[in-house]
Tab-separated table of C-alpha atoms and ligand atoms in Angstrom:
chain	number	residue	atom	x	y	z
Q	282	MET	CA	1.142	-23.487	6.726
Q	283	THR	CA	2.450	-23.508	3.174
Q	284	ALA	CA	1.329	-20.575	1.076
Q	285	ARG	CA	-0.628	-20.840	-2.121
Q	286	ILE	CA	1.263	-19.341	-5.039
Q	287	LEU	CA	-0.262	-16.403	-6.886
Q	288	ASP	CA	0.753	-17.062	-10.471
Q	289	GLY	CA	1.190	-13.762	-12.343
Q	290	ASN	CA	1.729	-15.484	-15.687
Q	291	ALA	CA	-1.592	-17.345	-15.509
Q	292	LEU	CA	-3.535	-14.267	-14.376
Q	293	SER	CA	-1.859	-12.168	-17.086
Q	294	ALA	CA	-2.817	-14.684	-19.753
Q	295	ARG	CA	-6.483	-14.505	-18.644
Q	296	LEU	CA	-6.497	-10.721	-18.519
Q	297	ARG	CA	-4.740	-10.391	-21.875
Q	298	GLU	CA	-7.482	-12.492	-23.470
Q	299	SER	CA	-10.118	-9.953	-22.418
Q	300	LEU	CA	-7.812	-7.079	-23.409
Q	301	ARG	CA	-7.541	-8.621	-26.875
Q	302	GLN	CA	-11.345	-8.503	-27.163
Q	303	ARG	CA	-11.529	-4.888	-26.003
Q	304	ALA	CA	-8.791	-3.924	-28.475
Q	305	ALA	CA	-10.677	-5.669	-31.300
Q	306	GLU	CA	-13.916	-3.833	-30.394
Q	307	LEU	CA	-12.176	-0.462	-30.392
Q	308	SER	CA	-10.411	-1.282	-33.684
Q	309	ALA	CA	-13.789	-2.190	-35.220
Q	310	ARG	CA	-15.004	1.272	-34.199
Q	311	GLY	CA	-12.044	2.789	-36.059
Q	312	CYS	CA	-9.834	3.395	-33.039
Q	313	LYS	CA	-7.086	0.798	-32.816
Q	314	PRO	CA	-5.303	1.445	-29.497
Q	315	GLY	CA	-1.741	2.660	-30.139
Q	316	LEU	CA	1.332	2.794	-27.910
Q	317	ALA	CA	4.545	4.682	-28.682
Q	318	VAL	CA	7.712	3.681	-26.864
Q	319	ILE	CA	10.757	5.932	-26.668
Q	320	LEU	CA	14.125	4.361	-25.993
Q	321	VAL	CA	17.307	6.402	-25.574
Q	322	GLY	CA	20.729	4.753	-25.507
Q	323	GLU	CA	21.859	1.142	-25.503
Q	324	ASN	CA	21.070	-0.041	-21.950
Q	325	PRO	CA	20.644	-3.819	-22.498
Q	326	ALA	CA	17.966	-4.225	-19.803
Q	327	SER	CA	15.958	-1.332	-21.293
Q	328	GLN	CA	16.256	-2.883	-24.751
Q	329	VAL	CA	14.815	-6.153	-23.437
Q	330	TYR	CA	11.959	-4.356	-21.616
Q	331	VAL	CA	11.063	-2.364	-24.736
Q	332	ARG	CA	11.174	-5.457	-26.938
Q	333	ASN	CA	8.851	-7.297	-24.519
Q	334	LYS	CA	6.410	-4.389	-24.396
Q	335	ILE	CA	6.221	-4.160	-28.196
Q	336	LYS	CA	5.760	-7.935	-28.464
Q	337	ALA	CA	2.961	-7.846	-25.868
Q	338	CYS	CA	1.223	-5.050	-27.828
Q	339	GLU	CA	1.310	-7.074	-31.012
Q	340	ALA	CA	-0.026	-10.168	-29.248
Q	341	VAL	CA	-3.204	-8.385	-28.077
Q	342	GLY	CA	-3.744	-6.477	-31.343
Q	343	LEU	CA	-2.456	-3.046	-30.362
Q	344	HIS	CA	-0.674	-0.709	-32.738
Q	345	SER	CA	2.835	0.092	-31.520
Q	346	GLU	CA	5.640	2.404	-32.599
Q	347	LYS	CA	9.196	2.406	-31.313
Q	348	TYR	CA	11.495	5.447	-31.428
Q	349	ALA	CA	15.118	4.623	-30.600
Q	350	PHE	CA	17.647	7.420	-30.140
Q	351	PRO	CA	21.426	7.218	-29.621
Q	352	ALA	CA	22.682	7.874	-26.062
Q	353	ASP	CA	24.128	11.287	-27.047
Q	354	VAL	CA	20.939	12.629	-28.661
Q	355	PRO	CA	20.139	16.255	-27.700
Q	356	PRO	CA	17.124	16.238	-25.315
Q	357	SER	CA	15.366	18.747	-27.597
Q	358	GLU	CA	15.117	16.059	-30.277
Q	359	VAL	CA	13.384	13.639	-27.915
Q	360	LEU	CA	11.087	16.409	-26.650
Q	361	ALA	CA	10.153	17.241	-30.257
Q	362	ARG	CA	9.223	13.588	-30.849
Q	363	ILE	CA	7.098	13.579	-27.685
Q	364	ALA	CA	5.311	16.741	-28.853
Q	365	ALA	CA	4.558	15.086	-32.213
Q	366	LEU	CA	3.221	11.962	-30.489
Q	367	ASN	CA	1.113	14.077	-28.116
Q	368	ALA	CA	-0.625	15.469	-31.209
Q	369	ASP	CA	-0.932	12.143	-33.065
Q	370	PRO	CA	-4.506	10.744	-32.909
Q	371	ALA	CA	-3.270	7.185	-33.672
Q	372	ILE	CA	-1.311	7.160	-30.411
Q	373	HIS	CA	-3.121	6.727	-27.063
Q	374	GLY	CA	-0.151	5.907	-24.870
Q	375	ILE	CA	3.406	7.263	-24.753
Q	376	LEU	CA	6.049	5.533	-22.699
Q	377	VAL	CA	9.569	6.836	-22.142
Q	378	GLN	CA	11.773	3.950	-21.066
Q	379	LEU	CA	13.820	4.884	-17.984
Q	380	PRO	CA	16.584	5.464	-17.067
Q	381	LEU	CA	17.533	8.260	-19.486
Q	382	PRO	CA	21.171	9.260	-20.119
Q	383	GLN	CA	22.750	11.949	-17.934
Q	384	GLN	CA	22.131	14.964	-20.168
Q	385	PHE	CA	18.358	14.507	-19.616
Q	386	ASP	CA	16.228	16.031	-16.897
Q	387	GLU	CA	14.059	12.952	-16.408
Q	388	SER	CA	11.197	14.736	-14.679
Q	389	ALA	CA	11.049	17.388	-17.445
Q	390	VAL	CA	10.797	14.647	-20.072
Q	391	LEU	CA	8.042	12.824	-18.174
Q	392	ALA	CA	6.177	16.106	-17.707
Q	393	ALA	CA	6.314	16.691	-21.481
Q	394	VAL	CA	4.157	13.612	-22.141
Q	395	ALA	CA	0.500	14.667	-22.414
Q	396	ALA	CA	-1.242	13.608	-19.190
Q	397	GLU	CA	-4.014	12.017	-21.321
Q	398	LYS	CA	-1.403	9.692	-22.922
Q	399	ASP	CA	0.733	9.029	-19.848
Q	400	VAL	CA	0.152	5.266	-19.676
Q	401	ASP	CA	2.932	4.867	-17.081
Q	402	GLY	CA	1.011	7.111	-14.684
Q	403	PHE	CA	4.128	9.136	-13.799
Q	404	HIS	CA	2.811	12.593	-14.774
Q	405	ALA	CA	2.098	14.853	-11.775
Q	406	GLU	CA	-1.491	15.324	-12.951
Q	407	ASN	CA	-2.117	11.561	-12.895
Q	408	VAL	CA	-0.360	11.126	-9.543
Q	409	GLY	CA	-2.512	13.982	-8.202
Q	410	LEU	CA	-5.708	12.380	-9.489
Q	411	LEU	CA	-4.734	9.115	-7.797
Q	412	ALA	CA	-4.030	10.953	-4.536
Q	413	GLN	CA	-7.459	12.585	-4.776
Q	414	GLY	CA	-9.101	9.178	-5.156
Q	415	ARG	CA	-10.202	9.668	-8.771
Q	416	PRO	CA	-7.530	7.780	-10.694
Q	417	ARG	CA	-6.987	8.091	-14.450
Q	418	PHE	CA	-3.686	6.440	-15.415
Q	419	VAL	CA	-2.129	4.545	-12.497
Q	420	SER	CA	1.466	3.315	-12.411
Q	421	CYS	CA	1.463	-0.171	-13.956
Q	422	THR	CA	3.236	-2.178	-11.236
Q	423	PRO	CA	1.057	-1.155	-8.265
Q	424	LEU	CA	-2.027	-1.411	-10.478
Q	425	GLY	CA	-0.973	-4.972	-11.335
Q	426	VAL	CA	-0.591	-5.760	-7.634
Q	427	MET	CA	-4.160	-4.540	-6.988
Q	428	LYS	CA	-5.457	-6.770	-9.813
Q	429	MET	CA	-3.652	-9.733	-8.251
Q	430	LEU	CA	-5.228	-9.051	-4.852
Q	431	GLU	CA	-8.620	-8.574	-6.513
Q	432	SER	CA	-8.306	-11.822	-8.471
Q	433	GLU	CA	-7.881	-13.717	-5.197
Q	434	GLY	CA	-10.645	-11.825	-3.400
Q	435	VAL	CA	-8.180	-10.571	-0.774
Q	436	GLU	CA	-10.090	-8.427	1.722
Q	437	LEU	CA	-8.385	-5.040	2.180
Q	438	ALA	CA	-10.895	-2.861	4.025
Q	439	GLY	CA	-9.799	-2.413	7.619
Q	440	ARG	CA	-6.759	-4.669	7.259
Q	441	GLU	CA	-3.161	-3.794	8.008
Q	442	ALA	CA	-1.177	-3.265	4.802
Q	443	VAL	CA	2.553	-2.615	4.923
Q	444	VAL	CA	4.445	-1.338	1.881
Q	445	VAL	CA	8.230	-1.529	2.046
Q	446	GLY	CA	9.652	1.080	-0.359
Q	447	ARG	CA	8.479	4.617	-1.162
Q	448	SER	CA	9.545	5.183	-4.766
Q	449	ASN	CA	7.363	7.299	-7.063
Q	450	ILE	CA	7.002	4.326	-9.408
Q	451	VAL	CA	5.980	1.609	-6.944
Q	452	GLY	CA	5.858	2.319	-3.203
Q	453	LYS	CA	3.972	5.629	-3.114
Q	454	PRO	CA	1.246	4.803	-5.674
Q	455	MET	CA	0.912	1.350	-4.066
Q	456	ALA	CA	0.224	2.998	-0.707
Q	457	LEU	CA	-2.330	5.360	-2.285
Q	458	LEU	CA	-4.180	2.456	-3.919
Q	459	LEU	CA	-4.285	0.522	-0.655
Q	460	VAL	CA	-5.588	3.598	1.195
Q	461	ALA	CA	-8.267	3.962	-1.498
Q	462	ALA	CA	-9.210	0.328	-0.805
Q	463	SER	CA	-9.671	1.259	2.885
Q	464	ALA	CA	-6.664	-0.653	4.234
Q	465	THR	CA	-4.708	0.835	7.144
Q	466	VAL	CA	-1.400	1.513	5.443
Q	467	THR	CA	2.146	1.774	6.762
Q	468	VAL	CA	4.950	2.807	4.398
Q	469	CYS	CA	8.483	1.719	5.341
Q	470	HIS	CA	11.763	2.889	3.807
Q	471	SER	CA	15.500	3.000	4.431
Q	472	ARG	CA	15.092	5.276	7.472
Q	473	THR	CA	12.434	3.098	9.129
Q	474	ARG	CA	13.376	1.973	12.629
Q	475	ASP	CA	12.689	-1.687	13.340
Q	476	LEU	CA	11.417	-2.745	9.934
Q	477	ALA	CA	10.675	-6.262	11.215
Q	478	ALA	CA	8.204	-4.946	13.827
Q	479	HIS	CA	6.216	-3.117	11.133
Q	480	VAL	CA	6.326	-6.007	8.672
Q	481	ARG	CA	5.151	-8.428	11.355
Q	482	ARG	CA	1.859	-6.505	11.701
Q	483	ALA	CA	0.998	-6.848	8.015
Q	484	ASP	CA	-2.062	-8.770	6.859
Q	485	VAL	CA	-0.980	-7.702	3.372
Q	486	LEU	CA	2.699	-7.050	2.708
Q	487	VAL	CA	4.107	-5.473	-0.452
Q	488	ALA	CA	7.902	-5.508	-0.750
Q	489	ALA	CA	9.362	-3.068	-3.315
Q	490	VAL	CA	12.919	-2.420	-2.220
Q	491	GLY	CA	15.476	-3.974	-4.562
Q	492	ARG	CA	17.330	-5.991	-1.905
Q	493	PRO	CA	17.545	-9.736	-2.487
Q	494	ARG	CA	15.574	-11.824	0.043
Q	495	MET	CA	15.558	-9.136	2.743
Q	496	ILE	CA	12.125	-10.171	4.102
Q	497	SER	CA	12.488	-13.491	5.917
Q	498	GLY	CA	9.898	-15.921	7.267
Q	499	ASP	CA	10.395	-14.852	10.887
Q	500	MET	CA	9.309	-11.297	9.932
Q	501	VAL	CA	5.958	-12.379	8.474
Q	502	LYS	CA	2.663	-12.774	10.328
Q	503	PRO	CA	1.181	-16.252	9.901
Q	504	GLY	CA	-1.499	-16.137	7.206
Q	505	ALA	CA	-0.270	-12.900	5.612
Q	506	VAL	CA	-0.630	-12.202	1.895
Q	507	VAL	CA	2.851	-11.436	0.553
Q	508	ILE	CA	3.432	-9.594	-2.718
Q	509	ASP	CA	7.035	-9.448	-3.881
Q	510	VAL	CA	7.708	-6.645	-6.367
Q	511	GLY	CA	11.500	-6.875	-6.162
Q	512	ILE	CA	13.531	-8.120	-9.101
Q	513	ASN	CA	17.157	-8.758	-8.181
Q	514	ARG	CA	19.888	-10.695	-9.915
Q	515	LEU	CA	21.915	-12.702	-7.407
Q	516	ARG	CA	25.637	-12.052	-7.686
Q	517	GLU	CA	27.004	-14.813	-5.503
Q	518	GLY	CA	26.170	-18.111	-3.841
Q	519	PRO	CA	24.751	-21.292	-5.354
Q	520	ASP	CA	22.006	-19.328	-7.205
Q	521	ALA	CA	24.384	-16.748	-8.726
Q	522	GLY	CA	22.966	-15.321	-11.961
Q	523	LYS	CA	19.366	-16.196	-11.063
Q	524	LEU	CA	16.575	-13.716	-10.385
Q	525	CYS	CA	15.061	-13.388	-6.940
Q	526	GLY	CA	12.717	-11.042	-5.142
Q	527	ASP	CA	12.944	-8.942	-1.996
Q	528	VAL	CA	11.247	-11.794	-0.144
Q	529	ASP	CA	13.024	-14.954	0.933
Q	530	PHE	CA	10.494	-17.182	-0.817
Q	531	ALA	CA	11.584	-20.459	0.817
Q	532	SER	CA	11.143	-19.299	4.416
Q	533	VAL	CA	8.231	-16.863	3.879
Q	534	LYS	CA	6.032	-19.406	2.086
Q	535	GLU	CA	5.923	-21.411	5.327
Q	536	PHE	CA	4.121	-18.526	7.088
Q	537	ALA	CA	2.164	-16.706	4.373
Q	538	SER	CA	-1.257	-17.803	3.088
Q	539	LEU	CA	-0.631	-16.427	-0.406
Q	540	ILE	CA	2.665	-15.412	-2.038
Q	541	THR	CA	3.875	-14.195	-5.421
Q	542	PRO	CA	6.961	-15.838	-6.928
Q	543	VAL	CA	9.884	-14.079	-8.657
Q	544	PRO	CA	10.023	-14.467	-11.590
Q	545	GLY	CA	6.430	-15.114	-12.696
Q	546	GLY	CA	4.609	-12.948	-10.143
Q	547	VAL	CA	4.234	-9.187	-10.368
Q	548	GLY	CA	6.555	-8.834	-13.390
Q	549	PRO	CA	4.152	-10.113	-16.083
Q	550	MET	CA	1.306	-8.084	-14.523
Q	551	THR	CA	3.218	-4.848	-15.046
Q	552	ILE	CA	3.225	-5.261	-18.836
Q	553	THR	CA	-0.394	-6.420	-18.804
Q	554	MET	CA	-1.383	-3.196	-17.024
Q	555	LEU	CA	0.526	-1.163	-19.617
Q	556	LEU	CA	-1.649	-2.783	-22.293
Q	557	ALA	CA	-4.773	-2.159	-20.198
Q	558	ASN	CA	-3.856	1.502	-19.699
Q	559	THR	CA	-3.281	1.977	-23.446
Q	560	ILE	CA	-6.678	0.435	-24.218
Q	561	ASP	CA	-8.317	2.633	-21.544
Q	562	GLY	CA	-6.654	5.652	-23.176
Q	563	ALA	CA	-8.112	4.686	-26.557
Q	564	ALA	CA	-11.547	4.098	-25.029
Q	565	ARG	CA	-11.451	7.561	-23.433
Q	566	ALA	CA	-10.416	9.084	-26.778
Q	567	VAL	CA	-13.439	7.442	-28.451
Q	568	ALA	CA	-15.779	8.611	-25.671
Q	569	HIS	CA	-14.353	12.137	-25.929
Q	570	ALA	CA	-14.829	12.207	-29.712
Q	571	THR	CA	-18.480	11.116	-29.480
Q	572	HIS	CA	-19.455	13.758	-26.883
X	812	NDP	P1	13.845	2.363	-5.715
X	812	NDP	O1	15.299	2.069	-5.562
X	812	NDP	O2	13.407	3.583	-6.416
X	812	NDP	O3	13.192	2.397	-4.251
X	812	NDP	C1	13.537	1.467	-3.278
X	812	NDP	C2	12.848	1.809	-1.958
X	812	NDP	O4	13.281	0.864	-0.977
X	812	NDP	C3	13.205	3.200	-1.437
X	812	NDP	O5	12.049	3.844	-0.980
X	812	NDP	C4	14.173	2.901	-0.293
X	812	NDP	O6	14.080	3.817	0.790
X	812	NDP	C5	13.672	1.555	0.187
X	812	NDP	N1	14.730	0.836	0.895
X	812	NDP	C6	16.027	0.661	0.513
X	812	NDP	N2	16.687	-0.062	1.437
X	812	NDP	C7	15.804	-0.326	2.426
X	812	NDP	C8	15.895	-1.019	3.656
X	812	NDP	N3	17.028	-1.577	4.056
X	812	NDP	N4	14.782	-1.106	4.417
X	812	NDP	C9	13.620	-0.561	4.029
X	812	NDP	N5	13.481	0.116	2.863
X	812	NDP	C10	14.557	0.230	2.079
X	812	NDP	O7	13.220	1.065	-6.360
X	812	NDP	P2	11.828	0.803	-7.141
X	812	NDP	O8	10.681	1.148	-6.276
X	812	NDP	O9	11.907	1.363	-8.505
X	812	NDP	O10	11.919	-0.778	-7.291
X	812	NDP	C11	11.936	-1.628	-6.170
X	812	NDP	C12	12.172	-3.054	-6.631
X	812	NDP	O11	11.098	-3.456	-7.462
X	812	NDP	C13	13.441	-3.267	-7.469
X	812	NDP	O12	13.935	-4.557	-7.198
X	812	NDP	C14	12.935	-3.202	-8.895
X	812	NDP	O13	13.748	-3.945	-9.773
X	812	NDP	C15	11.587	-3.855	-8.734
X	812	NDP	N6	10.602	-3.469	-9.731
X	812	NDP	C16	9.855	-4.453	-10.262
X	812	NDP	C17	8.880	-4.176	-11.178
X	812	NDP	C18	8.045	-5.302	-11.679
X	812	NDP	O14	7.466	-5.174	-12.728
X	812	NDP	N7	7.950	-6.422	-10.953
X	812	NDP	C19	8.649	-2.816	-11.659
X	812	NDP	C20	9.410	-1.803	-10.961
X	812	NDP	C21	10.374	-2.152	-10.041
X	812	NDP	P3	14.493	5.367	0.629
X	812	NDP	O15	13.357	6.023	-0.091
X	812	NDP	O16	14.610	5.821	2.037
X	812	NDP	O17	15.778	5.400	-0.132
């Protein structure tokens, strides 16, 4: 079997078209969705991510604001900016680009973002709502994975789903979403014994580890749906410098029925979900104002 490829760029383009319409409708009602992005320091990868997010906002007609601070900024200054944005009615989403420099207590900064504007879905209140099965803002990457599965009509109820990775940003919310979709979910991590045995049971496999090509074809059940969240830059070998996922695409595609590539799979969906969350935030603000 050779897997069909689940193209995240194509799906993103379709979704962004409908997001553009929703943004235009909200703007016509006097509520242009607005995203504020906070960037601290000169991390080159963070600078690229922030630039891409701002560009994506502009392309679908969202208002965006960027606040860049030097690496040695006192945390109180960033917290004051967050407080101002929390109170700003033109802003419906606030995103703090991670990682933050050492002098910051990252969780305190994330907690300072108003839960109603936490478009990354990292605030404890939003994580709690997701755990209770009544999601508000959901972390963009796992939300994007669910949209990919939905777009292909992948059946989840009663199926075995295995998530490799248990980070707060990807693995844990991914597992909660799959549980909410009635899959039987196993979460693996660095202390898991016999990872291959767990992975081999998966009808739906989500790899979010950060280890290049660690999932190989012989670990995958024939016909499985394989979602590769990993983004790794290869350091050696013939592909040095190129990006690859946590899944060994060449061998796994011979066993899977559906597979996401890296790049061009989950990555573009993450930004699309950020746009969707910002628009949802604006829509909720409008609904709140009219009640
Ligand atoms: P983290 O480093 O926070 O988490 C990695 C997880 O993998 C941890 O739970 C860790 O276990 C687990 N792990 C590490 N080694 C092994 C192993 N040998 N076997 C099984 N599990 C292992 O990473 P993130 O969740 O933030 O990101 C994961 C990957 O996804 C990265 O490549 C990142 O770049 C990518 N990513 C991609 C995004 C996208 O838009 N496509 C967005 C976000 C991330 P333990 O908890 O025990 O340490």
